PDB file of C-alpha atoms in Angstrom:
ATOM      1  CA  ALA E   1      -4.040 -16.802  -5.249  1.00 70.00           C
ATOM      2  CA  GLN E   2      -4.217 -13.388  -6.801  1.00 78.00           C
ATOM      3  CA  THR E   3      -1.040 -11.942  -8.231  1.00 91.00           C
ATOM      4  CA  VAL E   4      -0.246  -8.509  -9.569  1.00 95.00           C
ATOM      5  CA  THR E   5       2.533  -7.981 -12.084  1.00 96.00           C
ATOM      6  CA  GLN E   6       4.195  -4.734 -13.038  1.00 97.00           C
ATOM      7  CA  SER E   7       6.706  -5.499 -15.748  1.00 95.00           C
ATOM      8  CA  GLN E   8       8.340  -2.059 -15.871  1.00 97.00           C
ATOM      9  CA  PRO E   9      10.708  -1.497 -12.936  1.00 96.00           C
ATOM     10  CA  GLU E  10      11.514   1.995 -14.200  1.00 97.00           C
ATOM     11  CA  MET E  11       9.951   4.449 -16.611  1.00 98.00           C
ATOM     12  CA  SER E  12      10.937   7.919 -17.697  1.00 98.00           C
ATOM     13  CA  VAL E  13       8.883  10.710 -19.252  1.00 98.00           C
ATOM     14  CA  GLN E  14       9.537  14.233 -20.379  1.00 98.00           C
ATOM     15  CA  GLU E  15       7.663  16.942 -18.559  1.00 97.00           C
ATOM     16  CA  ALA E  16       4.306  17.683 -20.228  1.00 97.00           C
ATOM     17  CA  GLU E  17       4.380  14.398 -22.119  1.00 98.00           C
ATOM     18  CA  THR E  18       2.258  11.291 -21.602  1.00 98.00           C
ATOM     19  CA  VAL E  19       3.368   8.028 -20.081  1.00 98.00           C
ATOM     20  CA  THR E  20       1.634   4.686 -19.566  1.00 98.00           C
ATOM     21  CA  LEU E  21       2.433   2.291 -16.753  1.00 98.00           C
ATOM     22  CA  SER E  22       1.490  -1.351 -17.220  1.00 98.00           C
ATOM     23  CA  CYS E  23      -0.141  -3.756 -14.823  1.00 98.00           C
ATOM     24  CA  THR E  24      -1.564  -7.220 -15.211  1.00 97.00           C
ATOM     25  CA  TYR E  25      -3.208  -9.403 -12.627  1.00 96.00           C
ATOM     26  CA  ASP E  26      -4.391 -12.913 -12.186  1.00 95.00           C
ATOM     27  CA  THR E  27      -7.596 -13.854 -10.412  1.00 93.00           C
ATOM     28  CA  SER E  28     -10.529 -16.214 -10.501  1.00 91.00           C
ATOM     29  CA  GLU E  29     -12.813 -13.789  -8.680  1.00 90.00           C
ATOM     30  CA  SER E  30     -15.501 -11.919 -10.541  1.00 88.00           C
ATOM     31  CA  ASP E  31     -15.940  -9.034  -8.115  1.00 89.00           C
ATOM     32  CA  TYR E  32     -12.879  -7.000  -7.259  1.00 93.00           C
ATOM     33  CA  TYR E  33     -11.295  -3.571  -7.284  1.00 93.00           C
ATOM     34  CA  LEU E  34      -8.099  -2.310  -8.834  1.00 96.00           C
ATOM     35  CA  PHE E  35      -6.037   0.629  -7.671  1.00 96.00           C
ATOM     36  CA  TRP E  36      -3.032   2.678  -8.529  1.00 97.00           C
ATOM     37  CA  TYR E  37      -1.146   4.103  -5.562  1.00 97.00           C
ATOM     38  CA  LYS E  38       1.650   6.633  -5.705  1.00 97.00           C
ATOM     39  CA  GLN E  39       4.530   6.581  -3.226  1.00 95.00           C
ATOM     40  CA  PRO E  40       6.669   9.731  -3.404  1.00 94.00           C
ATOM     41  CA  PRO E  41      10.015  10.046  -1.592  1.00 91.00           C
ATOM     42  CA  SER E  42       8.128  10.791   1.618  1.00 90.00           C
ATOM     43  CA  ARG E  43       6.886   7.183   1.332  1.00 91.00           C
ATOM     44  CA  GLN E  44       3.304   8.161   2.108  1.00 92.00           C
ATOM     45  CA  MET E  45       1.027   5.972  -0.009  1.00 94.00           C
ATOM     46  CA  ILE E  46      -1.412   8.114  -1.974  1.00 94.00           C
ATOM     47  CA  LEU E  47      -4.397   6.775  -3.868  1.00 94.00           C
ATOM     48  CA  VAL E  48      -4.261   7.902  -7.487  1.00 96.00           C
ATOM     49  CA  ILE E  49      -7.215   6.138  -9.025  1.00 96.00           C
ATOM     50  CA  ARG E  50      -9.460   3.125  -8.540  1.00 94.00           C
ATOM     51  CA  GLN E  51     -11.547   0.931 -10.805  1.00 95.00           C
ATOM     52  CA  GLU E  52     -14.435  -1.349  -9.947  1.00 92.00           C
ATOM     53  CA  ALA E  53     -14.301  -4.519 -12.000  1.00 92.00           C
ATOM     54  CA  TYR E  54     -18.001  -4.548 -12.752  1.00 91.00           C
ATOM     55  CA  LYS E  55     -17.798  -1.130 -14.390  1.00 89.00           C
ATOM     56  CA  GLN E  56     -16.830  -1.183 -18.041  1.00 87.00           C
ATOM     57  CA  GLN E  57     -16.097   2.521 -18.171  1.00 92.00           C
ATOM     58  CA  ASN E  58     -12.482   3.401 -17.535  1.00 95.00           C
ATOM     59  CA  ALA E  59     -11.887   5.529 -14.460  1.00 94.00           C
ATOM     60  CA  THR E  60     -10.484   9.020 -14.876  1.00 94.00           C
ATOM     61  CA  GLU E  61      -9.122  11.494 -12.336  1.00 93.00           C
ATOM     62  CA  ASN E  62      -7.938  14.709 -13.941  1.00 95.00           C
ATOM     63  CA  ARG E  63      -4.641  13.878 -15.694  1.00 97.00           C
ATOM     64  CA  PHE E  64      -4.795  10.233 -14.649  1.00 98.00           C
ATOM     65  CA  SER E  65      -6.787   7.609 -16.494  1.00 97.00           C
ATOM     66  CA  VAL E  66      -6.795   3.856 -16.736  1.00 97.00           C
ATOM     67  CA  ASN E  67      -7.225   1.369 -19.536  1.00 97.00           C
ATOM     68  CA  PHE E  68      -9.062  -1.514 -17.919  1.00 97.00           C
ATOM     69  CA  GLN E  69      -9.241  -4.653 -20.034  1.00 96.00           C
ATOM     70  CA  LYS E  70     -11.063  -7.179 -17.878  1.00 94.00           C
ATOM     71  CA  ALA E  71     -10.801 -10.119 -20.241  1.00 93.00           C
ATOM     72  CA  ALA E  72      -7.081  -9.585 -20.641  1.00 95.00           C
ATOM     73  CA  LYS E  73      -6.720  -8.827 -16.899  1.00 96.00           C
ATOM     74  CA  SER E  74      -4.858  -5.676 -17.710  1.00 97.00           C
ATOM     75  CA  PHE E  75      -5.016  -2.371 -15.841  1.00 97.00           C
ATOM     76  CA  SER E  76      -2.662   0.293 -17.169  1.00 98.00           C
ATOM     77  CA  LEU E  77      -2.306   3.852 -15.889  1.00 98.00           C
ATOM     78  CA  LYS E  78      -1.927   6.773 -18.246  1.00 98.00           C
ATOM     79  CA  ILE E  79      -0.516  10.027 -16.950  1.00 98.00           C
ATOM     80  CA  SER E  80      -1.083  12.966 -19.254  1.00 98.00           C
ATOM     81  CA  ASP E  81       0.765  16.281 -19.181  1.00 98.00           C
ATOM     82  CA  SER E  82       3.331  14.834 -16.790  1.00 98.00           C
ATOM     83  CA  GLN E  83       4.550  17.121 -14.033  1.00 97.00           C
ATOM     84  CA  LEU E  84       7.688  17.044 -11.946  1.00 97.00           C
ATOM     85  CA  GLY E  85       5.562  16.210  -8.920  1.00 96.00           C
ATOM     86  CA  ASP E  86       4.448  12.997 -10.578  1.00 97.00           C
ATOM     87  CA  ALA E  87       7.874  11.494 -10.011  1.00 97.00           C
ATOM     88  CA  ALA E  88       7.393   8.617  -7.580  1.00 97.00           C
ATOM     89  CA  MET E  89       6.984   4.873  -7.223  1.00 97.00           C
ATOM     90  CA  TYR E  90       3.658   3.693  -8.583  1.00 98.00           C
ATOM     91  CA  PHE E  91       2.057   0.532  -7.292  1.00 97.00           C
ATOM     92  CA  CYS E  92      -0.774  -1.336  -8.916  1.00 97.00           C
ATOM     93  CA  ALA E  93      -3.002  -3.086  -6.385  1.00 96.00           C
ATOM     94  CA  TYR E  94      -5.784  -5.663  -6.416  1.00 95.00           C
ATOM     95  CA  LYS E  95      -8.496  -6.061  -3.804  1.00 91.00           C
ATOM     96  CA  GLY E  96     -10.969  -8.894  -3.983  1.00 88.00           C
ATOM     97  CA  GLY E  97     -12.423 -10.919  -1.172  1.00 83.00           C
ATOM     98  CA  GLY E  98      -9.154 -11.067   0.705  1.00 79.00           C
ATOM     99  CA  ASP E  99      -6.413  -8.632   1.499  1.00 82.00           C
ATOM    100  CA  MET E 100      -4.951  -6.101  -0.915  1.00 89.00           C
ATOM    101  CA  ARG E 101      -2.156  -7.336  -3.172  1.00 91.00           C
ATOM    102  CA  PHE E 102       0.485  -5.066  -4.640  1.00 94.00           C
ATOM    103  CA  GLY E 103       2.666  -5.248  -7.684  1.00 95.00           C
ATOM    104  CA  ALA E 104       6.416  -4.765  -7.456  1.00 95.00           C
ATOM    105  CA  GLY E 105       6.131  -1.115  -8.431  1.00 96.00           C
ATOM    106  CA  THR E 106       7.328   1.139 -11.230  1.00 97.00           C
ATOM    107  CA  ARG E 107       9.654   4.020 -10.530  1.00 97.00           C
ATOM    108  CA  LEU E 108       8.664   7.002 -12.651  1.00 98.00           C
ATOM    109  CA  THR E 109      11.173   9.710 -13.418  1.00 98.00           C
ATOM    110  CA  VAL E 110      10.014  13.003 -14.905  1.00 98.00           C
ATOM    111  CA  LYS E 111      12.614  14.927 -16.865  1.00 97.00           C
ATOM    112  CA  PRO E 112      12.355  18.729 -16.990  1.00 95.00           C
TER     113      PRO E 112
ATOM    114  CA  GLY F   1     -10.807  11.559   2.904  1.00 68.00           C
ATOM    115  CA  ALA F   2     -10.140   9.350   5.876  1.00 79.00           C
ATOM    116  CA  VAL F   3      -6.895   9.869   7.787  1.00 89.00           C
ATOM    117  CA  VAL F   4      -4.661   7.228   9.291  1.00 94.00           C
ATOM    118  CA  SER F   5      -2.047   8.455  11.717  1.00 95.00           C
ATOM    119  CA  GLN F   6       1.065   6.396  12.373  1.00 96.00           C
ATOM    120  CA  HIS F   7       3.545   7.109  15.124  1.00 96.00           C
ATOM    121  CA  PRO F   8       6.486   7.352  15.419  1.00 97.00           C
ATOM    122  CA  SER F   9       7.693   8.217  11.942  1.00 96.00           C
ATOM    123  CA  TRP F  10      11.247   7.197  12.737  1.00 96.00           C
ATOM    124  CA  VAL F  11      12.729   5.242  15.596  1.00 97.00           C
ATOM    125  CA  ILE F  12      16.259   4.149  16.356  1.00 97.00           C
ATOM    126  CA  CYS F  13      16.764   1.506  18.999  1.00 95.00           C
ATOM    127  CA  LYS F  14      19.418  -0.779  20.373  1.00 96.00           C
ATOM    128  CA  SER F  15      19.469  -4.441  19.527  1.00 97.00           C
ATOM    129  CA  GLY F  16      17.445  -6.459  22.023  1.00 96.00           C
ATOM    130  CA  THR F  17      14.976  -3.744  22.906  1.00 97.00           C
ATOM    131  CA  SER F  18      11.314  -3.633  21.963  1.00 97.00           C
ATOM    132  CA  VAL F  19       9.644  -0.959  19.876  1.00 97.00           C
ATOM    133  CA  LYS F  20       5.951  -0.120  19.678  1.00 97.00           C
ATOM    134  CA  ILE F  21       4.381   1.465  16.604  1.00 98.00           C
ATOM    135  CA  GLU F  22       0.890   2.947  16.771  1.00 97.00           C
ATOM    136  CA  CYS F  23      -1.663   3.199  14.012  1.00 97.00           C
ATOM    137  CA  ARG F  24      -4.791   5.280  14.530  1.00 96.00           C
ATOM    138  CA  SER F  25      -7.808   5.934  12.362  1.00 93.00           C
ATOM    139  CA  LEU F  26      -8.546   9.568  13.154  1.00 92.00           C
ATOM    140  CA  ASP F  27     -12.012  10.183  11.783  1.00 87.00           C
ATOM    141  CA  PHE F  28     -13.440   6.753  11.231  1.00 89.00           C
ATOM    142  CA  GLN F  29     -13.652   3.384  12.897  1.00 90.00           C
ATOM    143  CA  ALA F  30     -11.619   0.440  11.697  1.00 91.00           C
ATOM    144  CA  THR F  31     -12.423  -3.059  12.850  1.00 90.00           C
ATOM    145  CA  THR F  32      -9.575  -4.241  10.671  1.00 92.00           C
ATOM    146  CA  MET F  33      -6.153  -2.771  10.075  1.00 94.00           C
ATOM    147  CA  PHE F  34      -3.247  -4.068   8.055  1.00 95.00           C
ATOM    148  CA  TRP F  35       0.467  -4.020   8.769  1.00 97.00           C
ATOM    149  CA  TYR F  36       2.978  -4.040   5.930  1.00 96.00           C
ATOM    150  CA  ARG F  37       6.722  -4.172   5.748  1.00 96.00           C
ATOM    151  CA  GLN F  38       8.628  -2.534   2.917  1.00 94.00           C
ATOM    152  CA  PHE F  39      12.283  -3.076   2.157  1.00 90.00           C
ATOM    153  CA  PRO F  40      14.165  -0.439   0.150  1.00 87.00           C
ATOM    154  CA  LYS F  41      13.039  -0.250  -3.461  1.00 84.00           C
ATOM    155  CA  GLN F  42      10.600  -3.101  -2.971  1.00 90.00           C
ATOM    156  CA  SER F  43       6.868  -3.481  -2.734  1.00 92.00           C
ATOM    157  CA  LEU F  44       4.690  -3.675   0.349  1.00 93.00           C
ATOM    158  CA  MET F  45       4.544  -7.100   1.927  1.00 93.00           C
ATOM    159  CA  LEU F  46       1.555  -7.833   4.133  1.00 93.00           C
ATOM    160  CA  MET F  47       2.670  -8.997   7.555  1.00 95.00           C
ATOM    161  CA  ALA F  48      -0.609  -9.359   9.390  1.00 95.00           C
ATOM    162  CA  THR F  49      -4.219  -8.347   9.616  1.00 94.00           C
ATOM    163  CA  SER F  50      -5.203  -6.748  12.884  1.00 94.00           C
ATOM    164  CA  ASN F  51      -8.721  -7.485  14.107  1.00 91.00           C
ATOM    165  CA  GLU F  52     -10.423  -5.415  16.789  1.00 90.00           C
ATOM    166  CA  GLY F  53     -11.192  -7.524  19.821  1.00 87.00           C
ATOM    167  CA  SER F  54      -9.604 -10.696  18.526  1.00 89.00           C
ATOM    168  CA  LYS F  55      -6.275 -12.163  17.545  1.00 91.00           C
ATOM    169  CA  ALA F  56      -4.388 -10.900  14.556  1.00 94.00           C
ATOM    170  CA  THR F  57      -4.007 -13.025  11.466  1.00 94.00           C
ATOM    171  CA  TYR F  58      -0.386 -13.404  10.417  1.00 95.00           C
ATOM    172  CA  GLU F  59       0.925 -14.113   6.954  1.00 93.00           C
ATOM    173  CA  GLN F  60       3.008 -17.195   6.406  1.00 92.00           C
ATOM    174  CA  GLY F  61       6.566 -16.739   7.525  1.00 93.00           C
ATOM    175  CA  VAL F  62       5.869 -13.858   9.916  1.00 95.00           C
ATOM    176  CA  GLU F  63       6.866 -14.614  13.486  1.00 94.00           C
ATOM    177  CA  LYS F  64       3.926 -13.997  15.788  1.00 94.00           C
ATOM    178  CA  ASP F  65       6.110 -13.732  18.876  1.00 94.00           C
ATOM    179  CA  LYS F  66       8.431 -11.269  17.189  1.00 96.00           C
ATOM    180  CA  PHE F  67       5.740  -8.969  15.851  1.00 97.00           C
ATOM    181  CA  LEU F  68       3.022  -8.568  18.455  1.00 96.00           C
ATOM    182  CA  ILE F  69      -0.170  -6.932  17.284  1.00 95.00           C
ATOM    183  CA  ASN F  70      -2.882  -5.526  19.495  1.00 93.00           C
ATOM    184  CA  HIS F  71      -6.096  -3.983  18.251  1.00 93.00           C
ATOM    185  CA  ALA F  72      -7.673  -2.831  21.483  1.00 85.00           C
ATOM    186  CA  SER F  73     -10.143  -0.320  20.117  1.00 92.00           C
ATOM    187  CA  LEU F  74     -11.930   0.591  16.912  1.00 92.00           C
ATOM    188  CA  THR F  75      -9.388   3.314  16.196  1.00 93.00           C
ATOM    189  CA  LEU F  76      -6.074   1.942  17.394  1.00 95.00           C
ATOM    190  CA  SER F  77      -3.809  -0.915  16.415  1.00 96.00           C
ATOM    191  CA  THR F  78      -0.259  -1.357  17.676  1.00 97.00           C
ATOM    192  CA  LEU F  79       2.663  -3.341  16.343  1.00 97.00           C
ATOM    193  CA  THR F  80       5.405  -4.207  18.819  1.00 97.00           C
ATOM    194  CA  VAL F  81       8.688  -5.466  17.476  1.00 97.00           C
ATOM    195  CA  THR F  82      10.064  -7.498  20.354  1.00 96.00           C
ATOM    196  CA  SER F  83      13.766  -8.035  20.996  1.00 96.00           C
ATOM    197  CA  ALA F  84      14.589  -6.145  17.847  1.00 96.00           C
ATOM    198  CA  HIS F  85      17.666  -7.058  15.826  1.00 96.00           C
ATOM    199  CA  PRO F  86      19.353  -5.282  12.916  1.00 96.00           C
ATOM    200  CA  GLU F  87      17.557  -7.522  10.421  1.00 95.00           C
ATOM    201  CA  ASP F  88      14.260  -6.089  11.675  1.00 96.00           C
ATOM    202  CA  SER F  89      15.295  -2.680  10.379  1.00 96.00           C
ATOM    203  CA  SER F  90      12.773  -1.740   7.751  1.00 96.00           C
ATOM    204  CA  PHE F  91       9.897   0.543   6.856  1.00 96.00           C
ATOM    205  CA  TYR F  92       6.603  -0.456   8.443  1.00 97.00           C
ATOM    206  CA  ILE F  93       3.276   0.834   7.130  1.00 97.00           C
ATOM    207  CA  CYS F  94      -0.220   0.413   8.469  1.00 97.00           C
ATOM    208  CA  SER F  95      -3.490   0.855   6.644  1.00 95.00           C
ATOM    209  CA  ALA F  96      -7.199   0.715   7.306  1.00 93.00           C
ATOM    210  CA  PRO F  97     -10.170   0.318   4.997  1.00 89.00           C
ATOM    211  CA  GLY F  98     -12.442   3.331   4.883  1.00 82.00           C
ATOM    212  CA  GLU F  99     -16.023   3.078   6.041  1.00 76.00           C
ATOM    213  CA  GLY F 100     -18.264   2.500   3.051  1.00 69.00           C
ATOM    214  CA  ALA F 101     -15.396   3.610   0.847  1.00 60.00           C
ATOM    215  CA  LYS F 102     -15.590   0.884  -1.735  1.00 59.00           C
ATOM    216  CA  ASN F 103     -12.559  -1.044  -0.624  1.00 74.00           C
ATOM    217  CA  ILE F 104     -10.245   1.940  -0.472  1.00 85.00           C
ATOM    218  CA  GLN F 105      -7.422   1.536   1.986  1.00 89.00           C
ATOM    219  CA  TYR F 106      -5.965   4.542   3.711  1.00 92.00           C
ATOM    220  CA  PHE F 107      -2.346   4.389   4.683  1.00 94.00           C
ATOM    221  CA  GLY F 108      -0.349   5.774   7.535  1.00 95.00           C
ATOM    222  CA  ALA F 109       2.818   7.687   6.723  1.00 95.00           C
ATOM    223  CA  GLY F 110       4.970   4.761   7.782  1.00 96.00           C
ATOM    224  CA  THR F 111       7.608   4.152  10.431  1.00 97.00           C
ATOM    225  CA  ARG F 112      11.272   3.798   9.673  1.00 96.00           C
ATOM    226  CA  LEU F 113      12.837   1.417  12.190  1.00 97.00           C
ATOM    227  CA  SER F 114      16.588   1.332  12.551  1.00 97.00           C
ATOM    228  CA  VAL F 115      18.019  -1.248  14.938  1.00 97.00           C
ATOM    229  CA  LEU F 116      21.644  -0.692  15.918  1.00 95.00           C
TER     230      LEU F 116
END
């Protein structure tokens, strides 16, 4: 079974600085997708970024980028120029042939 | 992007009553929808997969008779919590995969259920 591990329950970053959230996963599938979702206090799940496993190039969305290491099964999220609105729970997710699996989440605090 | 509407956003009910939560895909069709439960400060736990026109698939440990799922159309799935008890109080979230959207799931805003 696929598992997703986020080893950082909480992270903190100074406004305008950069922070990296870690995620590792375990799978035997060769074709899959990886996602980072943001859940602010409103609890609405918002897609931040996605990565297709067959693509070697790391996905980037404005201030958000990933470091996808397929062999190491690692999928970290880098947030540059952190803003107060980035404060939220961040969930790493895996989607292969079955349902989507989520990590335990990382709570990100942004200090002004 | 695709929009998933979930209603109600918050419901308070008495113990023993039943509560229905609706999940609608507003601008796309969804033959499959997913229902999650989220406890405070925890991750999303998949409860069941709702299939249009057929029975839902429940995850291990989820009571089928407690959490009734109906997916009567391509845009609507409902979750009914039957004979609710305080331990059923939680945050319930639905999601649906977008059409041709490369495995992206779109989430409803969630429903906070409080059973007194």
